[in-house]
Amino acid sequence: MTDLAGPVGGHAKSSFINDPKVRSIGLQLIALIVVIFLGWSFTENARDNLAAQKIATGFGFLDNTAGFGINQTLIPYSETSTYGRAFVVGLLNTLLVAVVGILLATIIGFLVGIGRLSKNFVVRTLSTVYVEVLRNLPPLFQILFWYLAVLSAMPGPRNSISLFGEVFISNRGIIIPRPLFGDGAGIVVWAIGLAILMAILFRHWAASRQEETGRYLPVLWINLGLIIGLPLLALIATGFPISFEVPELKGFNFVGGVQVIPEFVALTVALATYTAAFIAENVRSGIQSVSHGQTEAAHSLGLRHAQTLRLVIIPQAMRVIIPPLTSQYLNLTKNSSLAVGIGYPDLVAVFAGTALNQSGQAIEIIAITMGVYLVLSIITATIMNVYNKRVALVER
Amino acid sequence: MSMTFDDGTFIRNEMAPALPPPTQRIGALAWMRENLFSGVLNTLLTVFGIFLVALIVPPFVRFMFIDAVWTGENREACLGPEVGACWPFIQAKFGQLIYGFYPISERWRVDIVFAAGVLLLVPLMVLSWPFKRINAFLFFVAYPVVAFVLLTGGNINASAFLLERFGLIRGLVGDAEIGGINLVFWVDYVLTALLVMAAIGGLIAALGGSGRSAARTTFWVFLAFGLLIFIWDVDVGLDYVETRQWGGLLVTLVIAVTGIVASLPLGILLALGRRSQMPVVRLLSVIFIEFWRGVPLITVLFFATYMLPLFLPQGTNPDALLRALVGVALFSAAYMAEVVRGGLQAIPKGQYEGAMAVGLTWSQMMRLIILPQALTLVIPGIVNSFISLFKDTTLVLIVSIFDFLGQLRASFTDPNWATPVTLYTGFAFAGVVYFLFCFGMSRYSLFVERRLNTSHRH
């Protein structure tokens, strides 16, 4: 037999349809055709539907007057502002909940997670109960509970609960003193920034010095002193330009101060406590993932307990903790869209809710809203991938 | 006594007196000393913990049981200075919380669906019981079809709809019905099936493949689809109940079960697509998965409610619940895909190579070798994503579908039961229900994890 042009090793009945390459190309072509057809028919249908319902298309509506009020705005906004401005207000409100919620959730989560590993029976049991209860109740249920059952049940402004006579909790939310920035306040802000920058530089320098000479500096305490001391010095030098306007009860409501609306409190507290339960589990599994041999080795090298924790256990645990931690942060940010359930003006409630109902431009508005969350996810995922590459175990 | 020699050698010739026994090492007191009060910080924590327990538990127990009102006709029973939970309120609203506004005379249908679900699910969950394959088929395929007929009343007249849109011979014959069965449609359906079978079989045969097996596959697809249309078309004599009347736990469970039943196969397909060698398929799967995972479910529901109708042909106005179901199913499919992918990645390469070496085709390899192992590995993950799906069902209340939580919220506004404790009673009841469902599932997933782990403990 010299005819080697045919399929090598193929048997008589085999044909090109059984060739994996042909099949793969065929399948991919079919997949592409299906997707393109679906996309095409969706666009056609959408065009017909929009024409029939006389809905405008395009992003021109962003410049139109919104005409509705928003009860919490971080930037100046009024009913005469545009939809575009309403979008920014909603986005900022979402980010506010996300940032405050993430901070709170991290603190509670780490405390509870460490508590779950405590030798103390009471602490351990309480932490376990916390995690199991909060994790197994729907977040929307918890938000509604905080909003309807806890915050609405607070006393009215006249009988509000007062903390140190400066902060007032009532059924209209929490009222805190408003900082007033006088002349020279800018210097203090600069001092804070400078202190943080110096602290970072000092840490680097101390680390490299330790590499070279083996001598250790108490970086934490020096940096803490730097970050507190420098702004304090600036404050003294400029003669305390920052003062606080304490809220006062006048008539039936408070005057002055910053009012934190109850929707914000309910949403943030509910999301933070809910997410904290998941973070606690991540922290626990992260700490448990560091084998006990590491502790024993560190002790036998003569490290003290605190040093063992700080230099051996936590760095290794963090490698396990951080990836799920960021996805919990992302979850919290996405869950902040539940705001619409209690009327907190976040991105979804303001833009995909009110603005959509008014303008009717569902496609553009929902696309923008989804796009915002997608961008947030992609940014987080990218940072995560970079981090994962940096901390991944380098194996032989 | 001891002896001392001249050179200073010292020999002891008698037992040293016994040391006093160590301070108690066992018993409650010693345990407390070791565990609760071993240091200043620890003691402070213990005291704080006990303080928290004292702050929360007694009022909670008092509210739920001791001060609770157990009987009553209306709000009068629950008005009082020191009243706990108002359980008559839950009794009065119980039907609504479970069935929504489902007609009272038809509620037995829902009961049957619930009972059948439990009967099929329990044997599926007990790992050691036999007949898993047929059980899974019944739960994942037969049950949803039957439940659909029972809950809606069936008789959706899909045949007329299909005939109108895709009918081949409608113009020739016109409409003819015998015994509630649309004859023209079925003649048309069989003709279409034969034509398509012939076309596909012929095409594959012409290309050199096995035309017979292609035709056979087509036949089974048409048979299954025809059976589905037939079951949904037959007038079984049940009243039609539109989904707007559904509510309460019924809707919660319908969304959760549909979500899992739809997302599992879709998720497996997506996971296989993501692991595929074919770049286009892989890219499409990645885009699909990452898109749905990147956006919150609320926006998906908004998408399904406001945007989806715009994408469908004019005149089709799908049911609100159906739209939400589609959104939930796509959303959870993306998460399921990632869970399944985890399982696929955990299967050693040798399994793939072994399967290929014995000459299995790709689909045989997946069906018989890879997926059974991969899916068993990720049962805990699947249950976990089911838990989050169950919790996420509450979100439909935002697009005006009254699930359990939505129904509860609606019942707060009833003036007949307006008391200061109504709100707390409702939250307590709903909290217990949600907790029991989710906690039960998470315990089950832990149990499965432990059971399945044994084989890896070498």
PDB file of N, CA, C and O in Angstrom, chain A residues 15 28 42 45-46 49 52 119-121 126 132 135-138 140-141 148-149 153 274 334 337-338 340-341 348 352 366 370 373-374 377, chain B residues 31 35-36 42 46 49 208 278 280 291 293-294 296 302 310-314 335 391 394-395 398 409 423-424 427 431 435 438-439 443:
ATOM      1  N   SER A  15     -15.900   9.385   7.248  1.00  0.00           N
ATOM      2  CA  SER A  15     -15.986  10.466   6.290  1.00  0.00           C
ATOM      3  C   SER A  15     -15.597  11.757   6.977  1.00  0.00           C
ATOM      4  O   SER A  15     -15.358  11.780   8.179  1.00  0.00           O
ATOM      5  N   GLN A  28     -19.189  25.563  15.690  1.00  0.00           N
ATOM      6  CA  GLN A  28     -18.982  26.973  15.992  1.00  0.00           C
ATOM      7  C   GLN A  28     -19.747  27.857  15.025  1.00  0.00           C
ATOM      8  O   GLN A  28     -20.299  28.883  15.413  1.00  0.00           O
ATOM      9  N   PHE A  42     -33.823  40.285  17.747  1.00  0.00           N
ATOM     10  CA  PHE A  42     -34.075  41.174  18.881  1.00  0.00           C
ATOM     11  C   PHE A  42     -34.056  42.635  18.430  1.00  0.00           C
ATOM     12  O   PHE A  42     -34.923  43.426  18.784  1.00  0.00           O
ATOM     13  N   ASN A  45     -37.172  43.362  16.342  1.00  0.00           N
ATOM     14  CA  ASN A  45     -38.352  43.456  17.198  1.00  0.00           C
ATOM     15  C   ASN A  45     -38.332  44.741  18.002  1.00  0.00           C
ATOM     16  O   ASN A  45     -39.348  45.424  18.129  1.00  0.00           O
ATOM     17  N   ALA A  46     -37.152  45.047  18.559  1.00  0.00           N
ATOM     18  CA  ALA A  46     -37.052  46.245  19.402  1.00  0.00           C
ATOM     19  C   ALA A  46     -37.387  47.481  18.568  1.00  0.00           C
ATOM     20  O   ALA A  46     -38.123  48.357  19.020  1.00  0.00           O
ATOM     21  N   ASN A  49     -41.144  47.537  17.960  1.00  0.00           N
ATOM     22  CA  ASN A  49     -41.871  47.841  19.195  1.00  0.00           C
ATOM     23  C   ASN A  49     -41.735  49.303  19.581  1.00  0.00           C
ATOM     24  O   ASN A  49     -42.704  49.947  19.962  1.00  0.00           O
ATOM     25  N   ALA A  52     -43.734  51.415  17.346  1.00  0.00           N
ATOM     26  CA  ALA A  52     -45.165  51.292  17.603  1.00  0.00           C
ATOM     27  C   ALA A  52     -45.562  52.044  18.859  1.00  0.00           C
ATOM     28  O   ALA A  52     -46.637  52.639  18.930  1.00  0.00           O
ATOM     29  N   LYS A 119     -11.153  30.245  71.971  1.00  0.00           N
ATOM     30  CA  LYS A 119     -11.236  29.155  72.948  1.00  0.00           C
ATOM     31  C   LYS A 119     -12.396  29.391  73.901  1.00  0.00           C
ATOM     32  O   LYS A 119     -12.815  28.493  74.607  1.00  0.00           O
ATOM     33  N   ASN A 120     -12.841  30.636  73.945  1.00  0.00           N
ATOM     34  CA  ASN A 120     -13.905  31.015  74.865  1.00  0.00           C
ATOM     35  C   ASN A 120     -15.244  30.494  74.346  1.00  0.00           C
ATOM     36  O   ASN A 120     -15.696  30.873  73.262  1.00  0.00           O
ATOM     37  N   PHE A 121     -15.864  29.620  75.147  1.00  0.00           N
ATOM     38  CA  PHE A 121     -17.086  28.965  74.702  1.00  0.00           C
ATOM     39  C   PHE A 121     -18.186  29.969  74.374  1.00  0.00           C
ATOM     40  O   PHE A 121     -18.861  29.862  73.350  1.00  0.00           O
ATOM     41  N   LEU A 126     -21.620  32.418  70.401  1.00  0.00           N
ATOM     42  CA  LEU A 126     -22.304  33.615  69.913  1.00  0.00           C
ATOM     43  C   LEU A 126     -21.918  33.892  68.459  1.00  0.00           C
ATOM     44  O   LEU A 126     -22.788  34.220  67.635  1.00  0.00           O
ATOM     45  N   GLU A 132     -24.736  31.765  61.487  1.00  0.00           N
ATOM     46  CA  GLU A 132     -25.781  30.884  60.948  1.00  0.00           C
ATOM     47  C   GLU A 132     -27.096  31.623  60.753  1.00  0.00           C
ATOM     48  O   GLU A 132     -27.798  31.394  59.771  1.00  0.00           O
ATOM     49  N   ARG A 135     -26.660  34.471  57.864  1.00  0.00           N
ATOM     50  CA  ARG A 135     -26.412  33.921  56.537  1.00  0.00           C
ATOM     51  C   ARG A 135     -27.652  33.282  55.944  1.00  0.00           C
ATOM     52  O   ARG A 135     -27.794  33.191  54.741  1.00  0.00           O
ATOM     53  N   ASN A 136     -28.532  32.797  56.820  1.00  0.00           N
ATOM     54  CA  ASN A 136     -29.664  32.015  56.332  1.00  0.00           C
ATOM     55  C   ASN A 136     -30.951  32.809  56.248  1.00  0.00           C
ATOM     56  O   ASN A 136     -32.029  32.230  56.156  1.00  0.00           O
ATOM     57  N   LEU A 137     -30.862  34.121  56.309  1.00  0.00           N
ATOM     58  CA  LEU A 137     -32.056  34.940  56.087  1.00  0.00           C
ATOM     59  C   LEU A 137     -31.814  35.791  54.848  1.00  0.00           C
ATOM     60  O   LEU A 137     -30.718  36.326  54.669  1.00  0.00           O
ATOM     61  N   PRO A 138     -32.824  35.913  53.981  1.00  0.00           N
ATOM     62  CA  PRO A 138     -32.623  36.685  52.747  1.00  0.00           C
ATOM     63  C   PRO A 138     -32.249  38.130  53.056  1.00  0.00           C
ATOM     64  O   PRO A 138     -32.792  38.720  53.997  1.00  0.00           O
ATOM     65  N   LEU A 140     -32.985  40.871  51.558  1.00  0.00           N
ATOM     66  CA  LEU A 140     -34.096  41.821  51.458  1.00  0.00           C
ATOM     67  C   LEU A 140     -34.957  41.764  52.715  1.00  0.00           C
ATOM     68  O   LEU A 140     -35.442  42.787  53.208  1.00  0.00           O
ATOM     69  N   PHE A 141     -35.127  40.542  53.254  1.00  0.00           N
ATOM     70  CA  PHE A 141     -35.858  40.374  54.508  1.00  0.00           C
ATOM     71  C   PHE A 141     -35.184  41.184  55.606  1.00  0.00           C
ATOM     72  O   PHE A 141     -35.836  41.899  56.370  1.00  0.00           O
ATOM     73  N   LEU A 148     -38.400  48.613  58.634  1.00  0.00           N
ATOM     74  CA  LEU A 148     -39.770  48.681  59.153  1.00  0.00           C
ATOM     75  C   LEU A 148     -39.834  48.412  60.646  1.00  0.00           C
ATOM     76  O   LEU A 148     -40.564  49.066  61.382  1.00  0.00           O
ATOM     77  N   ALA A 149     -39.079  47.415  61.104  1.00  0.00           N
ATOM     78  CA  ALA A 149     -39.256  46.981  62.487  1.00  0.00           C
ATOM     79  C   ALA A 149     -38.322  47.690  63.454  1.00  0.00           C
ATOM     80  O   ALA A 149     -38.669  47.855  64.617  1.00  0.00           O
ATOM     81  N   ALA A 153     -39.546  52.065  64.373  1.00  0.00           N
ATOM     82  CA  ALA A 153     -40.031  51.945  65.745  1.00  0.00           C
ATOM     83  C   ALA A 153     -39.293  52.877  66.696  1.00  0.00           C
ATOM     84  O   ALA A 153     -39.606  52.936  67.879  1.00  0.00           O
ATOM     85  N   TYR A 274     -25.156  41.399  57.145  1.00  0.00           N
ATOM     86  CA  TYR A 274     -25.361  40.203  56.309  1.00  0.00           C
ATOM     87  C   TYR A 274     -24.042  39.765  55.680  1.00  0.00           C
ATOM     88  O   TYR A 274     -23.639  38.605  55.785  1.00  0.00           O
ATOM     89  N   LYS A 334     -23.327  44.891  44.801  1.00  0.00           N
ATOM     90  CA  LYS A 334     -24.467  44.511  43.961  1.00  0.00           C
ATOM     91  C   LYS A 334     -25.745  44.450  44.783  1.00  0.00           C
ATOM     92  O   LYS A 334     -26.810  44.842  44.323  1.00  0.00           O
ATOM     93  N   SER A 337     -28.277  47.289  45.475  1.00  0.00           N
ATOM     94  CA  SER A 337     -29.402  47.589  44.585  1.00  0.00           C
ATOM     95  C   SER A 337     -30.731  47.222  45.232  1.00  0.00           C
ATOM     96  O   SER A 337     -31.787  47.629  44.750  1.00  0.00           O
ATOM     97  N   LEU A 338     -30.702  46.452  46.338  1.00  0.00           N
ATOM     98  CA  LEU A 338     -31.948  46.147  47.045  1.00  0.00           C
ATOM     99  C   LEU A 338     -32.536  47.407  47.660  1.00  0.00           C
ATOM    100  O   LEU A 338     -33.649  47.376  48.180  1.00  0.00           O
ATOM    101  N   VAL A 340     -33.918  49.670  46.367  1.00  0.00           N
ATOM    102  CA  VAL A 340     -35.183  50.000  45.742  1.00  0.00           C
ATOM    103  C   VAL A 340     -36.348  49.447  46.562  1.00  0.00           C
ATOM    104  O   VAL A 340     -37.453  49.984  46.547  1.00  0.00           O
ATOM    105  N   GLY A 341     -36.099  48.401  47.357  1.00  0.00           N
ATOM    106  CA  GLY A 341     -37.145  47.808  48.189  1.00  0.00           C
ATOM    107  C   GLY A 341     -37.604  48.713  49.316  1.00  0.00           C
ATOM    108  O   GLY A 341     -38.731  48.583  49.797  1.00  0.00           O
ATOM    109  N   VAL A 348     -30.125  52.062  41.086  1.00  0.00           N
ATOM    110  CA  VAL A 348     -31.255  51.337  40.514  1.00  0.00           C
ATOM    111  C   VAL A 348     -32.563  52.057  40.807  1.00  0.00           C
ATOM    112  O   VAL A 348     -33.411  52.219  39.932  1.00  0.00           O
ATOM    113  N   ALA A 352     -32.968  53.304  37.194  1.00  0.00           N
ATOM    114  CA  ALA A 352     -33.771  52.240  36.577  1.00  0.00           C
ATOM    115  C   ALA A 352     -35.194  52.240  37.110  1.00  0.00           C
ATOM    116  O   ALA A 352     -36.059  51.562  36.596  1.00  0.00           O
ATOM    117  N   ILE A 366     -31.583  50.596  31.248  1.00  0.00           N
ATOM    118  CA  ILE A 366     -31.166  49.329  31.856  1.00  0.00           C
ATOM    119  C   ILE A 366     -29.774  48.960  31.372  1.00  0.00           C
ATOM    120  O   ILE A 366     -28.953  48.428  32.137  1.00  0.00           O
ATOM    121  N   MET A 370     -26.863  48.274  34.016  1.00  0.00           N
ATOM    122  CA  MET A 370     -26.116  47.016  34.026  1.00  0.00           C
ATOM    123  C   MET A 370     -24.646  47.278  33.726  1.00  0.00           C
ATOM    124  O   MET A 370     -23.766  46.659  34.321  1.00  0.00           O
ATOM    125  N   TYR A 373     -22.615  48.268  36.834  1.00  0.00           N
ATOM    126  CA  TYR A 373     -22.257  47.135  37.699  1.00  0.00           C
ATOM    127  C   TYR A 373     -21.228  46.245  37.022  1.00  0.00           C
ATOM    128  O   TYR A 373     -20.322  45.714  37.672  1.00  0.00           O
ATOM    129  N   LEU A 374     -21.371  46.071  35.699  1.00  0.00           N
ATOM    130  CA  LEU A 374     -20.409  45.241  34.975  1.00  0.00           C
ATOM    131  C   LEU A 374     -19.016  45.835  35.071  1.00  0.00           C
ATOM    132  O   LEU A 374     -18.041  45.116  35.316  1.00  0.00           O
ATOM    133  N   SER A 377     -17.595  45.157  38.382  1.00  0.00           N
ATOM    134  CA  SER A 377     -17.156  43.765  38.498  1.00  0.00           C
ATOM    135  C   SER A 377     -15.852  43.540  37.775  1.00  0.00           C
ATOM    136  O   SER A 377     -14.955  42.867  38.284  1.00  0.00           O
TER     137      SER A 377
ATOM    138  N   TRP B  31     -13.420  23.742  83.969  1.00  0.00           N
ATOM    139  CA  TRP B  31     -13.690  24.050  82.565  1.00  0.00           C
ATOM    140  C   TRP B  31     -13.915  25.551  82.402  1.00  0.00           C
ATOM    141  O   TRP B  31     -13.389  26.177  81.476  1.00  0.00           O
ATOM    142  N   ASN B  35     -11.698  27.915  80.142  1.00  0.00           N
ATOM    143  CA  ASN B  35     -12.272  28.388  78.886  1.00  0.00           C
ATOM    144  C   ASN B  35     -12.820  29.797  78.947  1.00  0.00           C
ATOM    145  O   ASN B  35     -12.816  30.499  77.957  1.00  0.00           O
ATOM    146  N   LEU B  36     -13.340  30.174  80.097  1.00  0.00           N
ATOM    147  CA  LEU B  36     -14.064  31.445  80.132  1.00  0.00           C
ATOM    148  C   LEU B  36     -13.291  32.554  80.842  1.00  0.00           C
ATOM    149  O   LEU B  36     -13.443  33.713  80.515  1.00  0.00           O
ATOM    150  N   ASN B  42     -10.172  37.652  78.236  1.00  0.00           N
ATOM    151  CA  ASN B  42     -11.118  36.562  78.107  1.00  0.00           C
ATOM    152  C   ASN B  42     -12.303  36.736  79.044  1.00  0.00           C
ATOM    153  O   ASN B  42     -13.463  36.540  78.666  1.00  0.00           O
ATOM    154  N   THR B  46     -16.184  37.166  78.050  1.00  0.00           N
ATOM    155  CA  THR B  46     -17.224  36.286  78.575  1.00  0.00           C
ATOM    156  C   THR B  46     -18.363  37.093  79.176  1.00  0.00           C
ATOM    157  O   THR B  46     -19.543  36.845  78.884  1.00  0.00           O
ATOM    158  N   GLY B  49     -20.294  38.703  76.491  1.00  0.00           N
ATOM    159  CA  GLY B  49     -21.122  37.715  75.786  1.00  0.00           C
ATOM    160  C   GLY B  49     -22.360  37.360  76.579  1.00  0.00           C
ATOM    161  O   GLY B  49     -23.467  37.332  76.056  1.00  0.00           O
ATOM    162  N   GLY B 208     -22.026  12.003   4.385  1.00  0.00           N
ATOM    163  CA  GLY B 208     -21.239  10.819   4.675  1.00  0.00           C
ATOM    164  C   GLY B 208     -21.382  10.333   6.103  1.00  0.00           C
ATOM    165  O   GLY B 208     -20.719   9.386   6.506  1.00  0.00           O
ATOM    166  N   MET B 278     -13.191  24.864  21.473  1.00  0.00           N
ATOM    167  CA  MET B 278     -13.617  25.695  20.339  1.00  0.00           C
ATOM    168  C   MET B 278     -13.663  27.159  20.779  1.00  0.00           C
ATOM    169  O   MET B 278     -14.426  27.505  21.686  1.00  0.00           O
ATOM    170  N   VAL B 280     -14.882  29.976  19.573  1.00  0.00           N
ATOM    171  CA  VAL B 280     -16.132  30.746  19.500  1.00  0.00           C
ATOM    172  C   VAL B 280     -17.071  30.329  20.621  1.00  0.00           C
ATOM    173  O   VAL B 280     -17.633  31.173  21.332  1.00  0.00           O
ATOM    174  N   PHE B 291     -21.343  38.117  32.093  1.00  0.00           N
ATOM    175  CA  PHE B 291     -22.352  39.166  32.059  1.00  0.00           C
ATOM    176  C   PHE B 291     -23.347  38.982  33.199  1.00  0.00           C
ATOM    177  O   PHE B 291     -23.589  39.900  33.982  1.00  0.00           O
ATOM    178  N   ARG B 293     -23.142  37.208  35.879  1.00  0.00           N
ATOM    179  CA  ARG B 293     -22.553  37.244  37.214  1.00  0.00           C
ATOM    180  C   ARG B 293     -22.154  38.657  37.614  1.00  0.00           C
ATOM    181  O   ARG B 293     -21.970  38.942  38.797  1.00  0.00           O
ATOM    182  N   GLY B 294     -21.999  39.518  36.625  1.00  0.00           N
ATOM    183  CA  GLY B 294     -21.526  40.859  36.929  1.00  0.00           C
ATOM    184  C   GLY B 294     -22.616  41.822  37.334  1.00  0.00           C
ATOM    185  O   GLY B 294     -22.326  42.886  37.857  1.00  0.00           O
ATOM    186  N   PRO B 296     -26.395  42.818  39.302  1.00  0.00           N
ATOM    187  CA  PRO B 296     -27.272  42.372  40.380  1.00  0.00           C
ATOM    188  C   PRO B 296     -28.580  41.805  39.837  1.00  0.00           C
ATOM    189  O   PRO B 296     -29.021  42.192  38.748  1.00  0.00           O
ATOM    190  N   PHE B 302     -35.472  43.836  36.365  1.00  0.00           N
ATOM    191  CA  PHE B 302     -35.911  45.020  35.622  1.00  0.00           C
ATOM    192  C   PHE B 302     -35.795  44.750  34.130  1.00  0.00           C
ATOM    193  O   PHE B 302     -36.683  45.095  33.342  1.00  0.00           O
ATOM    194  N   LEU B 310     -39.755  44.242  24.851  1.00  0.00           N
ATOM    195  CA  LEU B 310     -39.394  45.022  23.662  1.00  0.00           C
ATOM    196  C   LEU B 310     -38.650  44.163  22.649  1.00  0.00           C
ATOM    197  O   LEU B 310     -38.664  44.455  21.451  1.00  0.00           O
ATOM    198  N   PHE B 311     -37.982  43.124  23.126  1.00  0.00           N
ATOM    199  CA  PHE B 311     -37.174  42.293  22.238  1.00  0.00           C
ATOM    200  C   PHE B 311     -37.988  41.202  21.568  1.00  0.00           C
ATOM    201  O   PHE B 311     -37.505  40.532  20.660  1.00  0.00           O
ATOM    202  N   LEU B 312     -39.206  40.981  22.031  1.00  0.00           N
ATOM    203  CA  LEU B 312     -40.011  39.897  21.481  1.00  0.00           C
ATOM    204  C   LEU B 312     -40.911  40.459  20.396  1.00  0.00           C
ATOM    205  O   LEU B 312     -41.186  41.657  20.355  1.00  0.00           O
ATOM    206  N   PRO B 313     -41.379  39.581  19.484  1.00  0.00           N
ATOM    207  CA  PRO B 313     -42.243  40.069  18.403  1.00  0.00           C
ATOM    208  C   PRO B 313     -43.469  40.784  18.963  1.00  0.00           C
ATOM    209  O   PRO B 313     -43.934  40.472  20.052  1.00  0.00           O
ATOM    210  N   GLN B 314     -43.944  41.732  18.201  1.00  0.00           N
ATOM    211  CA  GLN B 314     -45.111  42.496  18.644  1.00  0.00           C
ATOM    212  C   GLN B 314     -46.282  41.558  18.890  1.00  0.00           C
ATOM    213  O   GLN B 314     -46.494  40.609  18.158  1.00  0.00           O
ATOM    214  N   TYR B 335     -24.321  31.259  37.574  1.00  0.00           N
ATOM    215  CA  TYR B 335     -23.640  30.857  38.811  1.00  0.00           C
ATOM    216  C   TYR B 335     -23.437  29.345  38.843  1.00  0.00           C
ATOM    217  O   TYR B 335     -22.393  28.853  39.273  1.00  0.00           O
ATOM    218  N   LYS B 391     -32.906  32.493  48.617  1.00  0.00           N
ATOM    219  CA  LYS B 391     -32.942  33.801  49.264  1.00  0.00           C
ATOM    220  C   LYS B 391     -33.237  34.905  48.240  1.00  0.00           C
ATOM    221  O   LYS B 391     -33.900  35.879  48.554  1.00  0.00           O
ATOM    222  N   THR B 394     -36.817  36.465  46.991  1.00  0.00           N
ATOM    223  CA  THR B 394     -37.522  37.577  47.625  1.00  0.00           C
ATOM    224  C   THR B 394     -37.515  38.828  46.752  1.00  0.00           C
ATOM    225  O   THR B 394     -38.373  39.677  46.885  1.00  0.00           O
ATOM    226  N   LEU B 395     -36.525  38.909  45.849  1.00  0.00           N
ATOM    227  CA  LEU B 395     -36.372  40.129  45.062  1.00  0.00           C
ATOM    228  C   LEU B 395     -37.531  40.372  44.103  1.00  0.00           C
ATOM    229  O   LEU B 395     -37.736  41.502  43.660  1.00  0.00           O
ATOM    230  N   ILE B 398     -40.015  43.273  44.206  1.00  0.00           N
ATOM    231  CA  ILE B 398     -39.738  44.605  43.688  1.00  0.00           C
ATOM    232  C   ILE B 398     -40.368  44.798  42.312  1.00  0.00           C
ATOM    233  O   ILE B 398     -40.727  45.912  41.936  1.00  0.00           O
ATOM    234  N   ARG B 409     -45.569  41.481  53.552  1.00  0.00           N
ATOM    235  CA  ARG B 409     -45.559  42.932  53.590  1.00  0.00           C
ATOM    236  C   ARG B 409     -46.946  43.484  53.309  1.00  0.00           C
ATOM    237  O   ARG B 409     -47.381  44.462  53.925  1.00  0.00           O
ATOM    238  N   LEU B 423     -46.212  43.839  63.099  1.00  0.00           N
ATOM    239  CA  LEU B 423     -44.981  43.870  62.303  1.00  0.00           C
ATOM    240  C   LEU B 423     -43.973  42.845  62.810  1.00  0.00           C
ATOM    241  O   LEU B 423     -43.421  42.052  62.046  1.00  0.00           O
ATOM    242  N   TYR B 424     -43.775  42.850  64.132  1.00  0.00           N
ATOM    243  CA  TYR B 424     -42.762  41.955  64.702  1.00  0.00           C
ATOM    244  C   TYR B 424     -43.183  40.499  64.564  1.00  0.00           C
ATOM    245  O   TYR B 424     -42.361  39.628  64.316  1.00  0.00           O
ATOM    246  N   PHE B 427     -42.493  39.435  60.989  1.00  0.00           N
ATOM    247  CA  PHE B 427     -41.061  39.226  60.734  1.00  0.00           C
ATOM    248  C   PHE B 427     -40.554  37.976  61.448  1.00  0.00           C
ATOM    249  O   PHE B 427     -39.733  37.237  60.909  1.00  0.00           O
ATOM    250  N   GLY B 431     -39.102  35.051  59.361  1.00  0.00           N
ATOM    251  CA  GLY B 431     -37.713  34.747  59.659  1.00  0.00           C
ATOM    252  C   GLY B 431     -37.529  33.275  59.967  1.00  0.00           C
ATOM    253  O   GLY B 431     -36.606  32.629  59.459  1.00  0.00           O
ATOM    254  N   PHE B 435     -35.402  30.799  57.696  1.00  0.00           N
ATOM    255  CA  PHE B 435     -34.249  30.193  58.358  1.00  0.00           C
ATOM    256  C   PHE B 435     -34.328  28.677  58.261  1.00  0.00           C
ATOM    257  O   PHE B 435     -33.325  28.020  57.960  1.00  0.00           O
ATOM    258  N   CYS B 438     -33.371  27.584  54.657  1.00  0.00           N
ATOM    259  CA  CYS B 438     -31.961  27.783  54.277  1.00  0.00           C
ATOM    260  C   CYS B 438     -31.023  27.002  55.180  1.00  0.00           C
ATOM    261  O   CYS B 438     -30.068  26.384  54.712  1.00  0.00           O
ATOM    262  N   PHE B 439     -31.311  27.006  56.485  1.00  0.00           N
ATOM    263  CA  PHE B 439     -30.440  26.295  57.407  1.00  0.00           C
ATOM    264  C   PHE B 439     -30.503  24.796  57.122  1.00  0.00           C
ATOM    265  O   PHE B 439     -29.474  24.111  57.108  1.00  0.00           O
ATOM    266  N   ARG B 443     -27.276  22.547  56.172  1.00  0.00           N
ATOM    267  CA  ARG B 443     -26.898  21.352  56.934  1.00  0.00           C
ATOM    268  C   ARG B 443     -26.786  20.162  55.982  1.00  0.00           C
ATOM    269  O   ARG B 443     -25.880  19.358  56.064  1.00  0.00           O
TER     270      ARG B 443
END
